[in-house]
Short mmCIF file of C-alpha atoms in Angstrom, two decimals:
data_model
loop_
_atom_site.label_atom_id
_atom_site.label_comp_id
_atom_site.label_asym_id
_atom_site.label_seq_id
_atom_site.Cartn_x
_atom_site.Cartn_y
_atom_site.Cartn_z
CA UNK A 1 -66.99 192.28 164.26
CA UNK A 2 -64.38 189.08 163.82
CA UNK A 3 -63.97 188.53 160.03
CA UNK A 4 -64.28 185.74 159.16
CA UNK A 5 -62.82 183.85 155.63
CA UNK A 6 -65.47 182.94 154.14
CA UNK A 7 -68.95 181.51 154.49
CA UNK A 8 -69.48 179.04 151.97
CA UNK A 9 -72.16 177.56 153.33
CA UNK A 10 -75.51 178.90 151.64
CA UNK A 11 -73.45 178.29 148.26
CA UNK A 12 -72.61 175.09 148.26
CA UNK A 13 -76.24 174.40 149.74
CA UNK A 14 -77.56 176.26 146.25
CA UNK A 15 -74.84 174.43 144.24
CA UNK A 16 -75.42 171.21 145.21
CA UNK A 17 -79.55 172.13 144.76
CA UNK A 18 -78.68 172.96 141.98
CA UNK A 19 -76.73 169.99 141.05
CA UNK A 20 -79.27 167.37 142.26
CA UNK A 21 -82.05 168.69 140.88
CA UNK A 22 -80.40 169.37 137.34
CA UNK A 23 -78.66 165.57 137.84
CA UNK A 24 -82.46 164.06 138.28
CA UNK A 25 -84.44 166.18 135.75
CA UNK A 26 -81.76 165.16 132.94
CA UNK A 27 -81.35 161.55 134.31
CA UNK A 28 -83.36 159.70 131.70
CA UNK A 29 -83.32 162.22 128.83
CA UNK A 30 -81.08 161.17 125.98
CA UNK A 31 -79.92 163.20 123.09
CA UNK A 32 -81.73 166.81 121.72
CA UNK A 33 -84.41 166.04 125.05
CA UNK A 34 -80.96 166.15 126.93
CA UNK A 35 -79.63 168.90 126.17
CA UNK A 36 -82.93 171.23 126.02
CA UNK A 37 -83.80 170.52 129.61
CA UNK A 38 -79.96 171.09 130.32
CA UNK A 39 -79.77 174.75 128.97
CA UNK A 40 -83.37 175.14 130.87
CA UNK A 41 -82.65 173.90 133.91
CA UNK A 42 -78.40 175.67 133.92
CA UNK A 43 -80.86 178.84 132.81
CA UNK A 44 -82.88 179.39 136.04
CA UNK A 45 -80.21 177.94 138.03
CA UNK A 46 -78.10 180.60 137.32
CA UNK A 47 -80.37 183.14 136.39
CA UNK A 48 -79.15 184.43 133.39
CA UNK A 49 -80.61 184.82 130.27
CA UNK A 50 -78.88 182.56 127.54
CA UNK A 51 -77.71 179.58 127.59
CA UNK A 52 -76.34 177.41 124.79
CA UNK A 53 -75.35 173.92 124.57
CA UNK A 54 -73.58 173.35 121.04
CA UNK A 55 -71.41 170.98 118.77
CA UNK A 56 -68.33 172.33 117.05
CA UNK A 57 -68.69 171.51 113.36
CA UNK A 58 -66.97 172.65 110.25
CA UNK A 59 -69.20 174.50 107.38
CA UNK A 60 -68.61 173.72 103.75
CA UNK A 61 -65.91 175.81 103.46
CA UNK A 62 -64.15 174.07 106.26
CA UNK A 63 -64.74 176.98 108.71
CA UNK A 64 -65.10 176.09 112.04
CA UNK A 65 -68.69 176.87 114.14
CA UNK A 66 -70.44 176.73 116.95
CA UNK A 67 -73.99 174.18 116.05
CA UNK A 68 -75.97 174.67 118.47
CA UNK A 69 -77.99 171.52 120.08
CA UNK A 70 -80.21 174.42 122.27
CA UNK A 71 -80.14 177.37 122.96
CA UNK A 72 -82.79 178.35 126.36
CA UNK A 73 -83.48 182.52 125.66
CA UNK A 74 -85.22 184.23 128.08
CA UNK A 75 -88.72 182.52 128.61
CA UNK A 76 -88.60 179.99 125.43
CA UNK A 77 -86.46 178.03 122.75
CA UNK A 78 -84.62 180.12 120.97
CA UNK A 79 -84.31 178.26 117.27
CA UNK A 80 -80.85 177.03 116.31
CA UNK A 81 -77.93 178.09 114.66
CA UNK A 82 -74.43 178.46 113.46
CA UNK A 83 -71.33 180.82 113.48
CA UNK A 84 -68.15 180.99 113.13
CA UNK A 85 -65.95 180.91 115.78
CA UNK A 86 -63.19 183.04 114.70
CA UNK A 87 -63.23 186.33 116.72
CA UNK A 88 -65.63 185.42 120.02
CA UNK A 89 -65.69 183.89 123.32
CA UNK A 90 -66.18 180.68 121.76
CA UNK A 91 -63.06 180.13 120.09
CA UNK A 92 -61.43 181.09 123.34
CA UNK A 93 -63.10 177.89 125.25
CA UNK A 94 -62.29 176.06 122.59
CA UNK A 95 -58.33 177.26 122.72
CA UNK A 96 -58.84 177.71 126.50
CA UNK A 97 -60.84 174.72 127.72
CA UNK A 98 -62.59 177.92 129.07
CA UNK A 99 -64.01 181.95 128.96
CA UNK A 100 -64.87 183.86 131.42
CA UNK A 101 -65.50 187.73 130.86
CA UNK A 102 -67.58 189.04 133.87
CA UNK A 103 -68.98 191.62 132.04
CA UNK A 104 -68.30 194.25 128.73
CA UNK A 105 -67.88 191.14 126.58
CA UNK A 106 -69.36 192.78 123.26
CA UNK A 107 -66.62 195.61 123.75
CA UNK A 108 -64.16 192.94 123.94
CA UNK A 109 -65.47 190.83 121.08
CA UNK A 110 -66.47 193.74 118.74
CA UNK A 111 -66.18 191.52 115.92
CA UNK A 112 -68.99 189.01 117.51
CA UNK A 113 -72.62 190.26 115.41
CA UNK A 114 -74.44 187.65 117.65
CA UNK A 115 -73.35 189.17 121.30
CA UNK A 116 -74.60 192.10 120.33
CA UNK A 117 -77.31 190.96 118.90
CA UNK A 118 -77.98 189.24 121.64
CA UNK A 119 -77.48 192.87 124.03
CA UNK A 120 -74.86 190.51 126.16
CA UNK A 121 -73.00 192.16 129.08
CA UNK A 122 -72.15 188.68 130.31
CA UNK A 123 -69.44 184.71 129.69
CA UNK A 124 -68.48 182.19 130.65
CA UNK A 125 -68.60 178.98 128.49
CA UNK A 126 -66.42 175.70 129.34
CA UNK A 127 -65.68 173.62 126.79
CA UNK A 128 -66.71 169.69 126.11
CA UNK A 129 -63.70 167.18 125.69
CA UNK A 130 -63.62 163.95 125.05
CA UNK A 131 -62.20 160.81 127.03
CA UNK A 132 -59.36 161.51 124.03
CA UNK A 133 -58.79 164.74 125.14
CA UNK A 134 -61.04 166.41 122.06
CA UNK A 135 -62.93 168.96 122.14
CA UNK A 136 -66.46 168.08 121.00
CA UNK A 137 -68.64 171.10 121.58
CA UNK A 138 -68.81 174.14 124.02
CA UNK A 139 -71.84 174.70 127.23
CA UNK A 140 -72.09 178.90 127.40
CA UNK A 141 -73.78 180.95 129.91
CA UNK A 142 -74.92 184.88 128.75
CA UNK A 143 -76.37 187.26 130.51
CA UNK A 144 -77.50 190.52 129.26
CA UNK A 145 -76.26 192.01 133.01
CA UNK A 146 -72.80 191.65 135.02
CA UNK A 147 -71.94 188.47 136.64
CA UNK A 148 -70.54 189.07 140.10
CA UNK A 149 -68.45 186.77 142.05
CA UNK A 150 -71.01 184.74 144.17
CA UNK A 151 -72.47 183.62 140.82
CA UNK A 152 -69.39 183.25 139.00
CA UNK A 153 -68.16 180.36 141.06
CA UNK A 154 -71.56 178.48 141.39
CA UNK A 155 -71.00 179.12 137.40
CA UNK A 156 -67.58 177.24 137.10
CA UNK A 157 -68.79 174.03 139.26
CA UNK A 158 -72.09 173.98 136.86
CA UNK A 159 -71.14 173.93 133.40
CA UNK A 160 -67.19 172.36 134.95
CA UNK A 161 -69.73 168.43 135.35
CA UNK A 162 -72.49 169.30 133.16
CA UNK A 163 -70.10 169.83 130.18
CA UNK A 164 -68.50 166.51 130.63
CA UNK A 165 -71.77 165.38 130.88
CA UNK A 166 -72.60 167.30 127.60
CA UNK A 167 -69.22 165.28 126.43
CA UNK A 168 -70.89 162.02 127.36
CA UNK A 169 -73.43 162.33 125.50
CA UNK A 170 -72.21 163.42 122.37
CA UNK A 171 -70.04 160.80 122.13
CA UNK A 172 -72.84 158.67 122.78
CA UNK A 173 -74.84 160.02 119.69
CA UNK A 174 -71.51 159.38 117.57
CA UNK A 175 -71.22 155.79 119.14
CA UNK A 176 -74.82 155.28 118.18
CA UNK A 177 -74.34 155.84 114.87
CA UNK A 178 -71.64 154.10 114.37
CA UNK A 179 -72.82 150.87 114.97
CA UNK A 180 -76.44 152.23 113.29
CA UNK A 181 -73.51 151.80 109.97
CA UNK A 182 -72.21 148.93 111.35
CA UNK A 183 -74.53 146.58 111.58
CA UNK A 184 -75.79 146.99 108.14
CA UNK A 185 -71.92 146.52 107.21
CA UNK A 186 -72.24 142.57 105.56
CA UNK A 187 -72.17 139.75 108.04
CA UNK A 188 -68.39 138.58 106.93
CA UNK A 189 -67.06 142.08 108.55
CA UNK A 190 -69.11 140.29 111.61
CA UNK A 191 -66.40 139.82 113.62
CA UNK A 192 -64.08 142.13 113.24
CA UNK A 193 -67.06 144.53 114.24
CA UNK A 194 -67.38 143.16 117.24
CA UNK A 195 -63.85 143.75 117.64
CA UNK A 196 -64.15 147.55 117.54
CA UNK A 197 -67.24 148.02 119.35
CA UNK A 198 -65.18 146.35 122.24
CA UNK A 199 -62.93 148.86 122.35
CA UNK A 200 -65.73 151.50 122.04
CA UNK A 201 -67.31 150.15 124.65
CA UNK A 202 -63.85 150.54 126.84
CA UNK A 203 -64.03 153.94 125.58
CA UNK A 204 -67.28 154.56 127.17
CA UNK A 205 -67.08 153.19 130.50
CA UNK A 206 -63.94 155.39 130.97
CA UNK A 207 -65.90 158.47 129.80
CA UNK A 208 -68.51 157.48 132.44
CA UNK A 209 -64.82 157.55 134.89
CA UNK A 210 -63.53 160.54 133.78
CA UNK A 211 -67.85 162.14 134.42
CA UNK A 212 -66.84 160.85 137.94
CA UNK A 213 -63.52 162.12 138.81
CA UNK A 214 -64.45 165.45 137.12
CA UNK A 215 -66.93 165.78 139.78
CA UNK A 216 -64.96 164.69 142.34
CA UNK A 217 -62.15 167.26 141.78
CA UNK A 218 -64.64 169.63 141.67
CA UNK A 219 -64.96 170.14 145.32
CA UNK A 220 -61.82 171.08 145.99
CA UNK A 221 -61.05 173.20 143.35
CA UNK A 222 -64.22 175.46 143.78
CA UNK A 223 -63.16 175.91 147.71
CA UNK A 224 -59.85 176.90 145.99
CA UNK A 225 -60.56 179.22 144.16
CA UNK A 226 -62.30 181.03 146.52
CA UNK A 227 -60.35 181.18 149.42
CA UNK A 228 -57.71 182.58 146.16
CA UNK A 229 -60.16 185.16 146.59
CA UNK A 230 -60.33 185.53 149.73
CA UNK A 231 -56.79 185.63 149.99
CA UNK A 232 -56.24 188.48 147.46
CA UNK A 233 -59.43 190.64 149.88
CA UNK A 234 -57.13 190.26 153.12
CA UNK A 235 -53.45 191.20 151.57
CA UNK A 236 -55.48 194.24 150.12
CA UNK A 237 -56.80 194.76 153.86
CA UNK A 238 -54.11 194.30 154.91
CA UNK A 239 -51.80 196.95 152.76
CA UNK A 240 -55.37 199.54 153.61
CA UNK A 241 -53.93 199.58 157.36
CA UNK A 242 -50.35 199.54 157.10
CA UNK A 243 -50.95 202.88 154.59
CA UNK A 244 -53.21 204.58 157.22
CA UNK A 245 -52.42 207.29 160.20
CA UNK A 246 -53.39 204.00 162.72
CA UNK A 247 -53.23 200.35 162.61
CA UNK A 248 -53.02 197.86 165.98
CA UNK A 249 -51.05 195.06 166.47
CA UNK A 250 -54.24 193.38 166.96
CA UNK A 251 -55.80 194.41 163.70
CA UNK A 252 -52.82 193.06 161.41
CA UNK A 253 -52.59 189.85 163.62
CA UNK A 254 -56.11 188.79 162.56
CA UNK A 255 -55.74 189.53 158.95
CA UNK A 256 -52.60 187.43 159.28
CA UNK A 257 -54.32 184.60 160.83
CA UNK A 258 -56.95 184.64 158.13
CA UNK A 259 -54.38 184.41 155.84
CA UNK A 260 -52.68 181.77 157.39
CA UNK A 261 -56.30 179.77 157.57
CA UNK A 262 -57.13 180.46 154.17
CA UNK A 263 -53.20 179.85 152.56
CA UNK A 264 -54.00 175.94 154.58
CA UNK A 265 -57.26 175.72 152.92
CA UNK A 266 -56.13 176.26 149.58
CA UNK A 267 -52.75 173.85 150.11
CA UNK A 268 -55.41 171.16 151.46
CA UNK A 269 -57.49 171.13 148.74
CA UNK A 270 -55.36 171.53 146.20
CA UNK A 271 -53.44 168.41 148.27
CA UNK A 272 -56.93 166.31 147.56
CA UNK A 273 -57.41 167.40 144.24
CA UNK A 274 -53.99 166.10 143.40
CA UNK A 275 -54.06 163.33 144.75
CA UNK A 276 -57.65 162.44 142.57
CA UNK A 277 -56.25 163.30 139.16
CA UNK A 278 -52.96 161.12 140.85
CA UNK A 279 -55.52 158.05 141.30
CA UNK A 280 -57.26 158.41 137.75
CA UNK A 281 -53.83 159.09 135.76
CA UNK A 282 -52.54 155.48 136.32
CA UNK A 283 -55.96 154.41 136.45
CA UNK A 284 -56.32 155.43 132.42
CA UNK A 285 -52.63 155.00 132.26
CA UNK A 286 -53.17 151.01 133.12
CA UNK A 287 -55.68 151.31 130.40
CA UNK A 288 -53.33 151.57 127.49
CA UNK A 289 -50.53 150.15 128.93
CA UNK A 290 -49.96 146.71 126.60
CA UNK A 291 -46.99 145.48 128.65
CA UNK A 292 -47.17 143.62 131.87
CA UNK A 293 -46.18 144.79 134.95
CA UNK A 294 -45.93 142.74 138.24
CA UNK A 295 -48.42 144.66 140.89
CA UNK A 296 -49.83 143.54 144.70
CA UNK A 297 -53.72 142.20 143.44
CA UNK A 298 -55.34 142.92 146.68
CA UNK A 299 -53.14 146.96 146.37
CA UNK A 300 -54.06 147.06 142.43
CA UNK A 301 -58.20 146.49 143.07
CA UNK A 302 -58.14 148.41 145.91
CA UNK A 303 -57.38 151.37 143.97
CA UNK A 304 -60.01 150.64 140.66
CA UNK A 305 -62.29 150.61 143.85
CA UNK A 306 -60.79 154.43 145.01
CA UNK A 307 -60.99 155.55 141.01
CA UNK A 308 -64.79 155.25 140.90
CA UNK A 309 -65.73 155.90 144.03
CA UNK A 310 -68.32 158.54 143.12
CA UNK A 311 -70.00 156.60 140.92
CA UNK A 312 -70.13 154.40 144.42
CA UNK A 313 -71.24 156.94 146.54
CA UNK A 314 -74.17 158.22 143.74
CA UNK A 315 -75.28 153.87 143.88
CA UNK A 316 -74.73 154.55 148.26
CA UNK A 317 -72.62 151.06 146.89
CA UNK A 318 -70.02 150.39 149.62
CA UNK A 319 -67.53 148.02 148.93
CA UNK A 320 -64.77 145.66 151.06
CA UNK A 321 -61.22 143.95 150.00
CA UNK A 322 -60.58 140.59 151.75
CA UNK A 323 -57.28 139.27 151.79
CA UNK A 324 -56.47 135.64 152.66
CA UNK A 325 -53.37 135.34 150.92
CA UNK A 326 -51.21 138.20 149.76
CA UNK A 327 -51.25 138.17 146.25
CA UNK A 328 -47.91 139.59 143.36
CA UNK A 329 -48.46 138.44 140.28
CA UNK A 330 -47.13 139.42 136.76
CA UNK A 331 -50.14 140.52 134.48
CA UNK A 332 -51.41 142.79 131.93
CA UNK A 333 -52.78 145.76 134.18
CA UNK A 334 -54.72 147.72 131.53
CA UNK A 335 -56.93 144.14 131.04
CA UNK A 336 -56.90 143.80 134.85
CA UNK A 337 -58.08 147.28 135.19
CA UNK A 338 -60.74 147.13 132.92
CA UNK A 339 -61.67 144.35 133.67
CA UNK A 340 -62.93 145.23 137.15
CA UNK A 341 -64.23 148.18 136.21
CA UNK A 342 -66.67 146.87 134.00
CA UNK A 343 -67.77 144.17 137.00
CA UNK A 344 -67.81 147.32 139.34
CA UNK A 345 -70.01 149.23 137.00
CA UNK A 346 -72.04 146.28 136.04
CA UNK A 347 -73.05 145.85 139.73
CA UNK A 348 -74.05 149.69 140.52
CA UNK A 349 -75.87 149.92 137.22
CA UNK A 350 -77.87 146.08 137.80
CA UNK A 351 -77.51 145.17 141.88
CA UNK A 352 -79.13 147.40 143.30
CA UNK A 353 -81.85 149.24 141.11
CA UNK A 354 -84.21 150.34 144.44
CA UNK A 355 -81.70 153.02 145.13
CA UNK A 356 -81.32 151.43 148.72
CA UNK A 357 -77.94 151.29 148.26
CA UNK A 358 -75.59 148.18 149.25
CA UNK A 359 -71.98 146.12 149.58
CA UNK A 360 -69.75 144.66 147.34
CA UNK A 361 -66.70 142.09 148.58
CA UNK A 362 -63.75 141.01 146.63
CA UNK A 363 -61.78 138.41 148.89
CA UNK A 364 -58.70 137.45 147.07
CA UNK A 365 -57.01 134.06 147.82
CA UNK A 366 -54.57 131.40 146.29
CA UNK A 367 -54.57 127.65 145.84
CA UNK A 368 -51.99 125.05 144.09
CA UNK A 369 -50.36 128.01 142.01
CA UNK A 370 -53.95 129.62 141.22
CA UNK A 371 -54.86 133.22 142.38
CA UNK A 372 -59.28 132.48 143.22
CA UNK A 373 -60.70 135.78 142.68
CA UNK A 374 -64.39 136.62 144.23
CA UNK A 375 -66.64 139.49 143.94
CA UNK A 376 -69.65 139.23 145.63
CA UNK A 377 -73.23 142.09 145.74
CA UNK A 378 -76.00 141.55 148.44
CA UNK A 379 -77.68 143.28 145.25
CA UNK A 380 -81.16 141.76 143.76
CA UNK A 381 -79.28 139.12 141.87
CA UNK A 382 -80.31 137.58 138.85
CA UNK A 383 -82.73 135.00 137.13
CA UNK A 384 -81.67 131.71 135.61
CA UNK A 385 -82.31 133.40 131.95
CA UNK A 386 -79.99 135.85 132.82
CA UNK A 387 -77.58 133.72 134.46
CA UNK A 388 -77.71 131.97 131.20
CA UNK A 389 -76.68 134.37 128.69
CA UNK A 390 -75.13 137.21 130.41
CA UNK A 391 -71.81 136.31 128.57
CA UNK A 392 -73.11 136.72 125.37
CA UNK A 393 -71.96 139.70 123.25
CA UNK A 394 -75.20 142.37 123.28
CA UNK A 395 -77.70 141.10 125.71
CA UNK A 396 -78.97 143.05 128.46
CA UNK A 397 -81.05 143.42 131.11
CA UNK A 398 -81.11 147.67 130.55
CA UNK A 399 -81.48 147.98 126.57
CA UNK A 400 -83.99 150.27 127.10
CA UNK A 401 -81.68 152.87 129.04
CA UNK A 402 -78.77 152.69 127.11
CA UNK A 403 -77.01 149.16 127.70
CA UNK A 404 -74.85 147.95 125.33
CA UNK A 405 -74.73 144.17 126.68
CA UNK A 406 -71.28 144.19 125.69
CA UNK A 407 -69.69 144.33 129.27
CA UNK A 408 -70.11 140.84 130.84
CA UNK A 409 -68.39 139.51 127.93
CA UNK A 410 -65.75 141.88 127.79
CA UNK A 411 -65.12 140.31 131.48
CA UNK A 412 -65.40 136.61 129.75
CA UNK A 413 -62.72 137.77 127.58
CA UNK A 414 -60.45 138.86 129.44
CA UNK A 415 -60.62 136.14 131.86
CA UNK A 416 -60.04 133.83 128.68
CA UNK A 417 -57.20 136.17 127.59
CA UNK A 418 -55.68 135.38 131.31
CA UNK A 419 -56.04 131.85 130.75
CA UNK A 420 -58.68 131.81 133.44
CA UNK A 421 -62.13 130.57 134.18
CA UNK A 422 -65.07 132.70 135.27
CA UNK A 423 -68.40 130.76 136.73
CA UNK A 424 -71.32 131.83 138.26
CA UNK A 425 -72.49 129.59 141.47
CA UNK A 426 -75.79 129.42 143.60
CA UNK A 427 -76.38 132.30 145.60
CA UNK A 428 -79.52 133.01 148.28
CA UNK A 429 -79.20 136.63 147.71
CA UNK A 430 -77.26 138.81 144.85
CA UNK A 431 -74.35 137.94 142.44
CA UNK A 432 -71.01 136.21 143.23
CA UNK A 433 -68.71 135.61 140.11
CA UNK A 434 -65.55 133.05 140.80
CA UNK A 435 -62.66 134.08 138.52
CA UNK A 436 -60.04 131.85 138.89
CA UNK A 437 -56.83 133.09 137.20
CA UNK A 438 -52.74 131.60 137.18
CA UNK A 439 -50.52 133.17 139.48
CA UNK A 440 -47.89 134.23 136.61
CA UNK A 441 -48.83 135.83 133.61
CA UNK A 442 -45.10 135.91 132.33
#
């Protein structure tokens, strides 16, 4: 029977089902409740004995430790603990972003008494990295038996995705703690505090974008990893056959075809991952750029939508770009990127709550040296009361589920800083925003 490269259909279905279930179970959870649900569901999805979520802290002696937030152990939660990272595989995670050992973990780390007490044999850990590149915590799967190659890919995929989500949750907790401290300050410092909050919201939006891009990149990287494993197997098989007493031309040709197919698969998926990384990197660079650049406005807005592809696909929302006039602008690209990122996320969050998706349309025109941009969605629209307060700081219709009320206030401030105007005309359906900007920002 002819050997095939590999059939990842079943693995992909299992991974997608696990991802969907865990995402649904954790979607409305925050804080410690989020981590407790996550470790239990990951343990069940990966069929491992332990899953641990912890935050990196320093104790009173300034020793770097892992302070656990939630531990699932077999069939129940285990009490939280704190342990030094020195001489543990978790220390490797903080330096290399991930660590995997399929078996014999206790022999590899003989000074880690916790591994011995847990009777651990296999280990896989992923770092929780925030939008500044700082490791906030560690997500670990431990088992009392070896982790085979098939389970390894699923574990890497799920831990990679949810480690990013965990980092966002830890950042959210930190941000809430900071907000509680800020609101206690004197009224005289309110203006300074508000500016600080605007910057934090910008980073929170970028954190959400990071999570989406990480999910997008995970698929081609996972396929490439599987393909590379298959190439190793085919190379070994070719070596075995070449060293046997008899080998046929047909057998060698079959192996060559499999190796070629695997190489092409790896190449295609790595190129796709590189393209996604490039798109996100450009947007991240632009948001930190403090200088003006000359851009084609239509092309640039399209690139911002591309960077939000994961979030839009999840919300079942598509977009259409209508360019009535070709517009070249000299403008602060970082602020422009944040402007449209906030508009996109505002529509995804508020315009389509029923989950049926919809359409966002951006129209670009030019008249009397003024750039006219219309951003419209066909969602549920807004009430007159919301319309009146939509640009006010801290005003949100989504307070109970994490809304800060700063997104549209940031939009208004950016447009004002561009010496432009933003208005909301009356429409029969959805929400339409009309933005007018001077053509040359110099």
